[in-house]
């Protein structure tokens, strides 16, 4: 059994990661300031005697270091972040504080507490507009948003820190994650969370473009498993890996699953393609397989069915 400290524990990916760690028998200390995380996401976890929840702002100087020093975990999974690309465009300072400075504080906390491993929530956004698919880890990294830039800077900070101070650092480059507990609040939320809410409310969804665009949609359950592997698998080395399925799913494929489950729903409305949208995105899953022993297991159709079932 390992003891894992998770920042952003009440968030979408964080809460699933906590659930998975507990399910595998580990002890977990979770931290969240509930800026975007929700206590309800941790209902199951809070019933476990192996889970401790701290209300904590990881971007506040000293707060995380003190908590990690007391907890003395084997690994730190740093998921607390500003997660909205749009918000990163509106508030550069906040993006820097919550995505770069908080990562620096997490690295410092791990060093102060003698934590052996850090797992970091990176993103496919570090690659920017990619020239060829599938995107491999060594592809050029030319982010096109402050969010992507902050994630790339954080990777560099952590990997350098790992070499200097002898920590194992794993950067997890998530592709399009979907599943229960994802917030559909903004028009820029993940498309599947938006579609799930609209279908539930029997309202028409809007498809920007003709629906032929593809993404590498990955279930949050797979992402949680990848995080647990990165945090607890013995004998792994520092590095960065795409966390993806390696498969392309079009919006039309996604729609057909929703329509099958909601035959009564109004038909989708097709609108102009969104400015700046990329047509296709798909990752190479090879490095995660080789370095973490991770392969996605949840077919997109099954993940969608679960989301629809949970209502
Ligand atoms: C992700 C980021 C985005 C930007 C981009 C860079 C998220 C949620 N979005 O966008 O901010 O960093 O990556 O590649 O992480 N769509 C619809 N109807 C809707 C909503 C979306 O048709 O109601 C389309 C959208 O125009 C796009 C596709 O669905 O073609 C996927 O949209 P998304 O925002 O879920 O993900 P993505 O990869 O475009």
GROMACS .gro file of C-alpha atoms and ligand atoms in nm:
model
  350
    1UNK     CA    1   0.000   0.000   0.000
    2UNK     CA    2   0.127   0.344  -0.093
    3UNK     CA    3   0.031   0.679   0.051
    4UNK     CA    4  -0.048   0.925  -0.228
    5UNK     CA    5  -0.115   1.297  -0.192
    6UNK     CA    6  -0.351   1.432  -0.459
    7UNK     CA    7  -0.396   1.805  -0.528
    8UNK     CA    8  -0.718   1.903  -0.703
    9UNK     CA    9  -0.872   1.598  -0.536
   10UNK     CA   10  -1.232   1.722  -0.566
   11UNK     CA   11  -1.205   1.797  -0.937
   12UNK     CA   12  -1.315   1.591  -1.235
   13UNK     CA   13  -0.994   1.394  -1.289
   14UNK     CA   14  -0.882   1.431  -0.927
   15UNK     CA   15  -1.186   1.269  -0.771
   16UNK     CA   16  -1.174   0.972  -1.010
   17UNK     CA   17  -0.802   0.934  -0.934
   18UNK     CA   18  -0.875   0.934  -0.560
   19UNK     CA   19  -1.150   0.674  -0.607
   20UNK     CA   20  -0.917   0.452  -0.807
   21UNK     CA   21  -0.632   0.480  -0.554
   22UNK     CA   22  -0.868   0.383  -0.271
   23UNK     CA   23  -1.012   0.097  -0.475
   24UNK     CA   24  -0.660  -0.040  -0.520
   25UNK     CA   25  -0.604  -0.029  -0.143
   26UNK     CA   26  -0.384   0.280  -0.117
   27UNK     CA   27  -0.401   0.556   0.142
   28UNK     CA   28  -0.486   0.899   0.006
   29UNK     CA   29  -0.456   1.255   0.130
   30UNK     CA   30  -0.652   1.488  -0.096
   31UNK     CA   31  -0.629   1.866  -0.112
   32UNK     CA   32  -0.865   2.108  -0.282
   33UNK     CA   33  -0.970   2.471  -0.239
   34UNK     CA   34  -1.309   2.402  -0.403
   35UNK     CA   35  -1.264   2.682  -0.655
   36UNK     CA   36  -1.385   2.448  -0.928
   37UNK     CA   37  -1.375   2.117  -0.742
   38UNK     CA   38  -1.690   1.989  -0.569
   39UNK     CA   39  -1.722   1.809  -0.238
   40UNK     CA   40  -1.997   1.584  -0.385
   41UNK     CA   41  -1.736   1.435  -0.619
   42UNK     CA   42  -1.575   1.281  -0.311
   43UNK     CA   43  -1.887   1.129  -0.155
   44UNK     CA   44  -1.759   0.773  -0.196
   45UNK     CA   45  -1.401   0.860  -0.098
   46UNK     CA   46  -1.507   1.040   0.220
   47UNK     CA   47  -1.662   0.718   0.348
   48UNK     CA   48  -1.321   0.548   0.341
   49UNK     CA   49  -1.102   0.542   0.653
   50UNK     CA   50  -0.800   0.553   0.418
   51UNK     CA   51  -0.895   0.898   0.286
   52UNK     CA   52  -0.816   1.237   0.439
   53UNK     CA   53  -0.941   1.560   0.282
   54UNK     CA   54  -0.770   1.895   0.337
   55UNK     CA   55  -0.915   2.229   0.232
   56UNK     CA   56  -0.612   2.400   0.093
   57UNK     CA   57  -0.511   2.651  -0.174
   58UNK     CA   58  -0.203   2.505  -0.342
   59UNK     CA   59  -0.113   2.843  -0.495
   60UNK     CA   60  -0.073   2.997  -0.150
   61UNK     CA   61   0.294   3.009  -0.049
   62UNK     CA   62   0.379   2.748   0.214
   63UNK     CA   63   0.037   2.586   0.243
   64UNK     CA   64   0.106   2.277   0.035
   65UNK     CA   65   0.462   2.236   0.168
   66UNK     CA   66   0.333   2.227   0.525
   67UNK     CA   67   0.060   1.975   0.439
   68UNK     CA   68   0.291   1.746   0.239
   69UNK     CA   69   0.556   1.760   0.510
   70UNK     CA   70   0.301   1.643   0.767
   71UNK     CA   71   0.154   1.374   0.537
   72UNK     CA   72   0.491   1.238   0.413
   73UNK     CA   73   0.338   1.061   0.110
   74UNK     CA   74   0.523   0.825  -0.123
   75UNK     CA   75   0.399   1.019  -0.425
   76UNK     CA   76   0.233   1.350  -0.509
   77UNK     CA   77  -0.020   1.368  -0.793
   78UNK     CA   78  -0.051   1.735  -0.882
   79UNK     CA   79  -0.382   1.792  -1.060
   80UNK     CA   80  -0.490   2.127  -0.910
   81UNK     CA   81  -0.495   2.377  -1.195
   82UNK     CA   82  -0.678   2.639  -1.389
   83UNK     CA   83  -0.841   2.405  -1.638
   84UNK     CA   84  -1.014   2.639  -1.879
   85UNK     CA   85  -0.823   2.746  -2.190
   86UNK     CA   86  -1.063   3.038  -2.227
   87UNK     CA   87  -1.003   3.155  -1.871
   88UNK     CA   88  -0.628   3.136  -1.933
   89UNK     CA   89  -0.675   3.383  -2.220
   90UNK     CA   90  -0.880   3.620  -2.006
   91UNK     CA   91  -0.661   3.616  -1.696
   92UNK     CA   92  -0.292   3.561  -1.768
   93UNK     CA   93  -0.192   3.624  -1.406
   94UNK     CA   94  -0.432   3.366  -1.274
   95UNK     CA   95  -0.312   3.116  -1.535
   96UNK     CA   96   0.045   3.176  -1.425
   97UNK     CA   97  -0.040   3.148  -1.053
   98UNK     CA   98  -0.256   2.838  -1.071
   99UNK     CA   99  -0.068   2.655  -1.345
  100UNK     CA  100   0.298   2.755  -1.319
  101UNK     CA  101   0.353   2.892  -0.969
  102UNK     CA  102   0.142   2.622  -0.808
  103UNK     CA  103   0.350   2.359  -0.990
  104UNK     CA  104   0.668   2.521  -0.863
  105UNK     CA  105   0.523   2.513  -0.510
  106UNK     CA  106   0.427   2.147  -0.555
  107UNK     CA  107   0.783   2.063  -0.661
  108UNK     CA  108   0.920   2.251  -0.362
  109UNK     CA  109   0.677   2.076  -0.129
  110UNK     CA  110   0.781   1.734  -0.263
  111UNK     CA  111   1.148   1.817  -0.210
  112UNK     CA  112   1.092   1.951   0.141
  113UNK     CA  113   0.897   1.639   0.240
  114UNK     CA  114   1.128   1.389   0.069
  115UNK     CA  115   0.850   1.269  -0.165
  116UNK     CA  116   0.996   1.028  -0.419
  117UNK     CA  117   0.764   1.089  -0.709
  118UNK     CA  118   0.552   1.359  -0.872
  119UNK     CA  119   0.282   1.292  -1.129
  120UNK     CA  120   0.170   1.601  -1.320
  121UNK     CA  121  -0.147   1.682  -1.516
  122UNK     CA  122  -0.010   1.799  -1.848
  123UNK     CA  123  -0.210   1.833  -2.167
  124UNK     CA  124  -0.212   1.772  -2.540
  125UNK     CA  125  -0.246   2.153  -2.554
  126UNK     CA  126   0.136   2.175  -2.523
  127UNK     CA  127   0.169   2.058  -2.885
  128UNK     CA  128  -0.044   2.336  -3.041
  129UNK     CA  129  -0.136   2.286  -3.406
  130UNK     CA  130   0.024   1.958  -3.497
  131UNK     CA  131   0.159   1.877  -3.839
  132UNK     CA  132   0.110   1.502  -3.844
  133UNK     CA  133  -0.100   1.242  -3.664
  134UNK     CA  134  -0.081   1.055  -3.440
  135UNK     CA  135   0.099   1.307  -3.220
  136UNK     CA  136   0.411   1.154  -3.073
  137UNK     CA  137   0.579   1.286  -2.760
  138UNK     CA  138   0.880   1.420  -2.950
  139UNK     CA  139   0.660   1.635  -3.179
  140UNK     CA  140   0.725   2.010  -3.179
  141UNK     CA  141   0.573   2.185  -2.881
  142UNK     CA  142   0.427   2.515  -2.994
  143UNK     CA  143   0.135   2.589  -2.764
  144UNK     CA  144  -0.126   2.832  -2.891
  145UNK     CA  145  -0.278   2.935  -2.557
  146UNK     CA  146  -0.147   3.061  -2.223
  147UNK     CA  147  -0.289   2.738  -2.081
  148UNK     CA  148  -0.078   2.520  -2.313
  149UNK     CA  149   0.226   2.737  -2.251
  150UNK     CA  150   0.185   2.706  -1.874
  151UNK     CA  151   0.157   2.328  -1.896
  152UNK     CA  152   0.473   2.312  -2.108
  153UNK     CA  153   0.661   2.539  -1.868
  154UNK     CA  154   0.547   2.324  -1.577
  155UNK     CA  155   0.672   2.008  -1.743
  156UNK     CA  156   1.015   2.166  -1.786
  157UNK     CA  157   1.018   2.290  -1.427
  158UNK     CA  158   0.930   1.950  -1.287
  159UNK     CA  159   1.157   1.740  -1.509
  160UNK     CA  160   1.455   1.964  -1.428
  161UNK     CA  161   1.365   1.953  -1.062
  162UNK     CA  162   1.346   1.574  -1.078
  163UNK     CA  163   1.696   1.542  -1.219
  164UNK     CA  164   1.843   1.795  -0.977
  165UNK     CA  165   1.690   1.647  -0.663
  166UNK     CA  166   1.651   1.280  -0.754
  167UNK     CA  167   1.271   1.257  -0.784
  168UNK     CA  168   1.081   1.055  -1.040
  169UNK     CA  169   0.860   1.289  -1.245
  170UNK     CA  170   0.584   1.170  -1.474
  171UNK     CA  171   0.409   1.422  -1.699
  172UNK     CA  172   0.073   1.296  -1.819
  173UNK     CA  173  -0.035   1.461  -2.142
  174UNK     CA  174  -0.409   1.413  -2.137
  175UNK     CA  175  -0.603   1.421  -2.461
  176UNK     CA  176  -0.982   1.483  -2.465
  177UNK     CA  177  -1.094   1.339  -2.133
  178UNK     CA  178  -1.464   1.273  -2.077
  179UNK     CA  179  -1.686   1.107  -1.819
  180UNK     CA  180  -1.903   1.158  -1.512
  181UNK     CA  181  -1.843   1.475  -1.300
  182UNK     CA  182  -1.709   1.683  -1.590
  183UNK     CA  183  -1.853   2.032  -1.566
  184UNK     CA  184  -2.057   2.133  -1.875
  185UNK     CA  185  -2.100   2.492  -1.754
  186UNK     CA  186  -1.930   2.689  -2.032
  187UNK     CA  187  -1.964   2.665  -2.410
  188UNK     CA  188  -1.592   2.579  -2.403
  189UNK     CA  189  -1.638   2.285  -2.169
  190UNK     CA  190  -1.558   1.944  -2.318
  191UNK     CA  191  -1.805   1.873  -2.597
  192UNK     CA  192  -1.922   1.541  -2.451
  193UNK     CA  193  -2.018   1.701  -2.118
  194UNK     CA  194  -2.216   1.965  -2.308
  195UNK     CA  195  -2.389   1.707  -2.527
  196UNK     CA  196  -2.472   1.489  -2.224
  197UNK     CA  197  -2.646   1.777  -2.049
  198UNK     CA  198  -2.835   1.892  -2.360
  199UNK     CA  199  -2.962   1.542  -2.437
  200UNK     CA  200  -3.064   1.494  -2.075
  201UNK     CA  201  -3.260   1.818  -2.094
  202UNK     CA  202  -3.405   1.714  -2.432
  203UNK     CA  203  -3.259   2.019  -2.599
  204UNK     CA  204  -3.092   2.021  -2.939
  205UNK     CA  205  -2.712   2.013  -2.941
  206UNK     CA  206  -2.514   2.241  -3.169
  207UNK     CA  207  -2.243   2.089  -3.384
  208UNK     CA  208  -1.982   2.339  -3.495
  209UNK     CA  209  -1.897   2.234  -3.850
  210UNK     CA  210  -2.018   1.916  -4.018
  211UNK     CA  211  -1.936   1.681  -3.730
  212UNK     CA  212  -1.656   1.504  -3.919
  213UNK     CA  213  -1.393   1.650  -3.685
  214UNK     CA  214  -1.222   1.384  -3.475
  215UNK     CA  215  -1.070   1.376  -3.130
  216UNK     CA  216  -0.891   1.117  -2.919
  217UNK     CA  217  -1.161   1.095  -2.653
  218UNK     CA  218  -1.047   0.903  -2.345
  219UNK     CA  219  -1.259   0.794  -2.051
  220UNK     CA  220  -1.176   0.951  -1.716
  221UNK     CA  221  -1.165   0.598  -1.571
  222UNK     CA  222  -0.872   0.518  -1.798
  223UNK     CA  223  -0.707   0.848  -1.709
  224UNK     CA  224  -0.745   0.773  -1.337
  225UNK     CA  225  -0.585   0.432  -1.390
  226UNK     CA  226  -0.297   0.593  -1.580
  227UNK     CA  227  -0.244   0.832  -1.288
  228UNK     CA  228  -0.241   0.550  -1.036
  229UNK     CA  229   0.010   0.354  -1.246
  230UNK     CA  230   0.234   0.660  -1.277
  231UNK     CA  231   0.220   0.719  -0.902
  232UNK     CA  232   0.256   0.365  -0.772
  233UNK     CA  233   0.418   0.136  -1.028
  234UNK     CA  234   0.763   0.041  -0.905
  235UNK     CA  235   1.077   0.099  -1.110
  236UNK     CA  236   0.960   0.361  -1.353
  237UNK     CA  237   1.171   0.642  -1.484
  238UNK     CA  238   1.097   1.010  -1.527
  239UNK     CA  239   0.938   1.117  -1.853
  240UNK     CA  240   0.631   1.242  -2.035
  241UNK     CA  241   0.366   1.036  -2.208
  242UNK     CA  242   0.046   1.097  -2.397
  243UNK     CA  243  -0.254   0.968  -2.210
  244UNK     CA  244  -0.484   0.882  -2.495
  245UNK     CA  245  -0.644   0.588  -2.671
  246UNK     CA  246  -0.457   0.628  -3.000
  247UNK     CA  247  -0.794   0.618  -3.178
  248UNK     CA  248  -0.995   0.887  -3.351
  249UNK     CA  249  -1.364   0.934  -3.281
  250UNK     CA  250  -1.569   1.181  -3.484
  251UNK     CA  251  -1.840   1.403  -3.341
  252UNK     CA  252  -2.084   1.220  -3.568
  253UNK     CA  253  -1.982   0.892  -3.399
  254UNK     CA  254  -2.044   1.054  -3.059
  255UNK     CA  255  -2.380   1.187  -3.175
  256UNK     CA  256  -2.495   0.851  -3.302
  257UNK     CA  257  -2.445   0.701  -2.955
  258UNK     CA  258  -2.642   0.983  -2.791
  259UNK     CA  259  -2.918   0.955  -3.048
  260UNK     CA  260  -2.946   0.581  -2.995
  261UNK     CA  261  -2.992   0.634  -2.621
  262UNK     CA  262  -3.218   0.940  -2.664
  263UNK     CA  263  -3.435   0.863  -2.970
  264UNK     CA  264  -3.686   1.126  -2.855
  265UNK     CA  265  -3.435   1.414  -2.855
  266UNK     CA  266  -3.453   1.692  -3.115
  267UNK     CA  267  -3.203   1.656  -3.402
  268UNK     CA  268  -2.870   1.837  -3.378
  269UNK     CA  269  -2.831   2.185  -3.519
  270UNK     CA  270  -2.529   2.230  -3.745
  271UNK     CA  271  -2.355   2.569  -3.722
  272UNK     CA  272  -2.041   2.739  -3.846
  273UNK     CA  273  -1.712   2.569  -3.753
  274UNK     CA  274  -1.562   2.731  -3.443
  275UNK     CA  275  -1.282   2.979  -3.513
  276UNK     CA  276  -0.944   2.827  -3.431
  277UNK     CA  277  -1.082   2.473  -3.414
  278UNK     CA  278  -0.857   2.197  -3.530
  279UNK     CA  279  -1.012   1.931  -3.750
  280UNK     CA  280  -0.833   1.623  -3.621
  281UNK     CA  281  -0.644   1.529  -3.307
  282UNK     CA  282  -0.513   1.188  -3.209
  283UNK     CA  283  -0.225   1.082  -2.989
  284UNK     CA  284   0.023   0.800  -3.013
  285UNK     CA  285  -0.031   0.570  -2.716
  286UNK     CA  286   0.303   0.388  -2.751
  287UNK     CA  287   0.512   0.568  -2.487
  288UNK     CA  288   0.250   0.528  -2.213
  289UNK     CA  289   0.232   0.157  -2.299
  290UNK     CA  290   0.610   0.115  -2.286
  291UNK     CA  291   0.689   0.338  -1.985
  292UNK     CA  292   0.378   0.301  -1.766
  293UNK     CA  293   0.231  -0.027  -1.891
  294UNK     CA  294  -0.083   0.176  -1.962
  295UNK     CA  295  -0.336   0.104  -2.231
  296UNK     CA  296  -0.686   0.248  -2.248
  297UNK     CA  297  -0.959  -0.007  -2.181
  298UNK     CA  298  -1.291   0.177  -2.197
  299UNK     CA  299  -1.430   0.198  -2.552
  300UNK     CA  300  -1.570   0.547  -2.619
  301UNK     CA  301  -1.914   0.400  -2.683
  302UNK     CA  302  -1.913   0.232  -2.342
  303UNK     CA  303  -1.793   0.547  -2.167
  304UNK     CA  304  -2.072   0.744  -2.334
  305UNK     CA  305  -2.329   0.483  -2.235
  306UNK     CA  306  -2.216   0.511  -1.872
  307UNK     CA  307  -2.244   0.889  -1.881
  308UNK     CA  308  -2.593   0.870  -2.030
  309UNK     CA  309  -2.701   0.604  -1.779
  310UNK     CA  310  -2.587   0.811  -1.481
  311UNK     CA  311  -2.799   1.099  -1.607
  312LIG     C1  312  -0.956   2.154  -2.666
  312LIG     C2  313  -0.976   2.262  -2.564
  312LIG     C3  314  -0.969   2.395  -2.631
  312LIG     C4  315  -0.835   2.408  -2.702
  312LIG     C5  316  -0.819   2.293  -2.799
  312LIG     C6  317  -0.681   2.290  -2.860
  312LIG     C7  318  -1.115   2.162  -2.399
  312LIG     C8  319  -1.251   2.144  -2.350
  312LIG     N1  320  -1.105   2.240  -2.506
  312LIG     O1  321  -1.060   2.174  -2.758
  312LIG     O2  322  -0.987   2.497  -2.538
  312LIG     O3  323  -0.729   2.404  -2.611
  312LIG     O4  324  -0.835   2.168  -2.731
  312LIG     O5  325  -0.675   2.183  -2.949
  312LIG     O6  326  -1.019   2.112  -2.346
  312LIG     N2  327  -1.811   2.130  -3.034
  312LIG     C9  328  -1.938   2.126  -3.089
  312LIG     N3  329  -2.044   2.163  -3.011
  312LIG    C10  330  -2.030   2.205  -2.882
  312LIG    C11  331  -1.898   2.208  -2.828
  312LIG    C12  332  -1.792   2.170  -2.906
  312LIG     O7  333  -1.956   2.090  -3.205
  312LIG     O8  334  -2.131   2.235  -2.817
  312LIG    C13  335  -1.698   2.086  -3.118
  312LIG    C14  336  -1.583   2.181  -3.117
  312LIG     O9  337  -1.604   2.288  -3.209
  312LIG    C15  338  -1.468   2.087  -3.157
  312LIG    C16  339  -1.509   1.952  -3.095
  312LIG    O10  340  -1.647   1.965  -3.067
  312LIG    O11  341  -1.460   2.073  -3.296
  312LIG    C17  342  -1.436   1.922  -2.965
  312LIG    O12  343  -1.447   2.036  -2.881
  312LIG     P1  344  -1.385   2.045  -2.734
  312LIG    O13  345  -1.390   2.186  -2.691
  312LIG    O14  346  -1.447   1.941  -2.647
  312LIG    O15  347  -1.234   1.997  -2.752
  312LIG     P2  348  -1.116   2.058  -2.843
  312LIG    O16  349  -1.017   1.946  -2.858
  312LIG    O17  350  -1.168   2.118  -2.966
   0.00000   0.00000   0.00000
